[in-house]
Amino acid sequence: MSVAQEMILMLPEIVLVVGACFVLLCPRFLAWPLTMLALAGTVGAIVATAPEDPTMLMTGMFERSSEIDFLRILVCVLTVLILRYARGHPVSPDRLQSNEFYTLAIFGCVGMFLISGAEHLITLYLGLEILALSLYPMIAMVRDDGRAGEVALKYFVLGALASGFLLYGMSLMYAATGTLHIGELASQLGQLEMNRVLLLGMVFMLAGLAFKLGATPFHMWLPDVYDGASLPAVTYLSAAPKIAGLLLLLRLFSDGLMALAVDWTTLMMVLAVLSLLLGNLVAIAQTRIRRMLAYSAIAHTGFVFLALGAGTPHGMSSAVFYTFVYALMAAGSFGMLLLLNSRVASEDIEDFKGLNHSHPWLAIMVLILMFSMAGVPLTAGFYAKLYVLQAVVDAGLWPLAVVAVLLTVVGAYYYLRIVWYMYFEEADRPAEPGEDSAHVFLVSANALILVFIFAVPQPWLEMSRDVARVFVGGQ
Amino acid sequence: MSLLGLMIWAPIAAGFAALLLKDPDVVRRWALAASLFVFVLAVVAALGFDPAGGYQWQYRAPWIPAFNINYHLGVDGLSLPLVVLTAFIGILAILTGWNTATRHIGQFFAAFLMLEGLLIGVFCAMDAALFYIFFEAMLIPMFLIIGVWGSDNRVYAAVKFFLYTFLGSVLMLVAFVYLAIQSGSFQITDWHTFSLSSLEQTWLFLALLLGFAVKVPMWPVHTWLPDAHVEAPAAGSVVLAAVLLKIGGYGLLRFCLPIAPDASLALDGLVIGLSLIAVVYIGFTALAQTDMKKLIAYSSIAHMGFVTLGLFILYRLATETAMLSVSGAIMQMISHGLVSAALFVCVGVLYDRRHSRNIQDYGGVLETMPVFGALFVFFALANAGLPGTSGFVGEVMVILATFQAGWWLAALAAMVVVLGAAYSLWMVRRVVFGPAEHAEVKAFQDLSGREMLILLALAIPVLAVGLWPVPLLDLIEPSVAQLIDQAQTFKAGGAP
């Protein structure tokens, strides 16, 4: 393949990087339109250059396949949504709406794009670090807020530690197999006897990723970051990077280390059960909405690990679907928070009290989002849970499915609490959501699409299956 | 769109429309018109139904090929009476709640209309995933009805209702998923003929039983019901007692017995034991209540215990007697749907005048409300199973059948009649009869036209079924015969 052809297939990344550079240097009033232009251009480039079959680029370090393009488009769409949600936020005018915030958001996308196509451990690591290094300053950006600084430091130190774990695991893999290419790694592992170096490498890699994704017992940073960082940064962190995290897991474990599946599925199951247990139980005790959503994020991560822990293609596609739905739910929930927060900073769950009396439409949207998170039918969250359960039961692990659904009932309690505050209680002080009608429209569309996915799930399920097929082990 | 589909989606669509209407009177009339429309459709479906024809009015379209889930609707002799009952109660619930909501009136009627559509969906679903979706989605409007328009302790009751039912239903979901994976299909009729080992059946049976036992509700998972009934607005209690509880019995009929016959046979003692506890212990509990709504709620649990007894006693009976007991249990479900709804309407009528549910706040209501008093006594007697009312038919059928299984079982089952008469009559004696001591009671107005309409509408079918149950029995019996055949076709095939 000629260099020119490779460049054409790398066009989405190129558009993003060039766009990010322009956004960084342009006058402030141009930052927003240029950001949108860059992301829209990226989507256009993805669609225009989609290859027929999966194609290896850059001497086999990067893979471009049209199946994964769907998730990249989703990353762009979520980023646009989230930046639009964040636009009206009160702390943004002088700091967060600056060029830097948008630049970092775009560079975060570059990192996620690299992860999505990485066929080589170095590319994977590069993508992960580009994403992480965009997130650290985004969190620290509110300079005069002590808490933001504190959590940024915490996130940075733990994130760096996790990267170290991951790198060390990769180096052990290299020591055992002599290759960093994921495809070669998979075929080498298929022939090797299991040994301690491999096992150690695998455990280190899984620990590193569990840190990044916030699975129990590596979750400590997550509630603090959700609570302490600025709301726009948390919103960004909560949605699209989850998709990148899933792709990392799929690429490393379901693809590269498929030969060791017997070992890592057990570990993932442990992580899954611990995350579900801790996330759901601790979320009940939270009074601050962001901490509640943080623990709920841990619980949802548990579900993704549960799906992958089934160790089957079925499990992988259910993990893709689950993450896809979760990213939409998280974006919608934080988008709603940003809307409710745009004039009065309301951080307590109690601030939802009486929302139905003052803003019935918004209350219905929150109701949809919460029931979807709880996995109640008429929302996409139900299929997400159903799909994972199916994969788990199919793998013969029905006791785990029982544990998971019982913890879902625990989880339903804290989602219900928001609904009952909105509908059953009177407001202590009136809610004053923003009157930005475009924001209201986007949040509503974000919630209603969950109902739409419920009614017409087939295309999304097929998409998940196609994505998972790209990774199916050892090819 | 098929007839059944229209019955499900028309009220849901009408509910969305009600959210947009502003004028309270327009909303009320709109909701009433929508529920009448559904009832007309239900009558059409019933008139075009051939009892011997198995599943009818079927509509099947692929919905989610990835999971092999179909949008598949249909009714047979077991579900059709419940569909008609739901449509009928739907109208009365709207009428009962005519003046309940003081604000968010659109939301109030929207919740009831959507609930009605989802309930009809539960009874019409022939695909288990579809059944589950309706089964659980129905929690959302009911949760809001109890929580928003209920009385003082409504939040507790609403959350308890939701979590109890959710707990039962998620285990049921795991059972469904397991069955779907093993059999490759979500269609309920496929599961009826699918072979399972007895170990599998036992686990599936327990998971399904828990899901439906919460809904019935059976002792000891019944505690949500008194709370939910007491706190719900009268219209909510009507739907809850008349239709929601029937889903539990319907689920046992549709899933537990035919899918896990070996386990049903092995564990029938468990269900019978729990049913008898419900009949006797909960019957005594009802006697001790001072709150009228609580009393009727406990009476509902006792009567539903009688239903589960009638269903599961079938393994101890010869086939003809089993027919008698299962048909009797279904008759009892329908009768209880009508009678308990009427009793909750009666309590609602009193509550609207006195704002109290306590028995001792009343007495001598007959002096000021003679028409109401007569109807209240009539429904209380129907609750006690007076011959000539619908309550008698089911009770006598089940008790007669139970005799074959053992006289002491029949004697315990007959306690439902004895205790039912005791608490029902004692309640009306204290509320309706005697001298009117409270000044408020002396100022009562008799029934308004709307209230009279509701109670008379309920009295007619109670009498009709009681005096001439044959048409209804003819309707359900072919399906019951098929069910008993399935429930006695053991399929474990010797596997452990």
PDB file of C-alpha atoms in Angstrom, chain A residues 1 9 51-57 62-66 117:
ATOM      1  CA  MET A   1       0.000   0.000   0.000  1.00  0.00           C
ATOM      2  CA  LEU A   9      -7.120   5.988   5.401  1.00  0.00           C
ATOM      3  CA  PRO A  51     -12.527   0.696   3.665  1.00  0.00           C
ATOM      4  CA  GLU A  52     -14.344  -2.384   2.407  1.00  0.00           C
ATOM      5  CA  ASP A  53     -12.381  -4.838   4.523  1.00  0.00           C
ATOM      6  CA  PRO A  54     -10.261  -4.360   7.613  1.00  0.00           C
ATOM      7  CA  THR A  55      -6.976  -2.880   6.414  1.00  0.00           C
ATOM      8  CA  MET A  56      -3.608  -2.756   8.182  1.00  0.00           C
ATOM      9  CA  LEU A  57      -1.744   0.525   8.002  1.00  0.00           C
ATOM     10  CA  PHE A  62      -2.893   0.385  13.005  1.00  0.00           C
ATOM     11  CA  GLU A  63      -6.054  -1.194  11.723  1.00  0.00           C
ATOM     12  CA  ARG A  64      -8.859   0.542   9.908  1.00  0.00           C
ATOM     13  CA  SER A  65     -12.134  -1.338   9.689  1.00  0.00           C
ATOM     14  CA  SER A  66     -15.578  -0.029   8.865  1.00  0.00           C
ATOM     15  CA  GLY A 117      -7.477   0.995  15.661  1.00  0.00           C
TER      16      GLY A 117
END
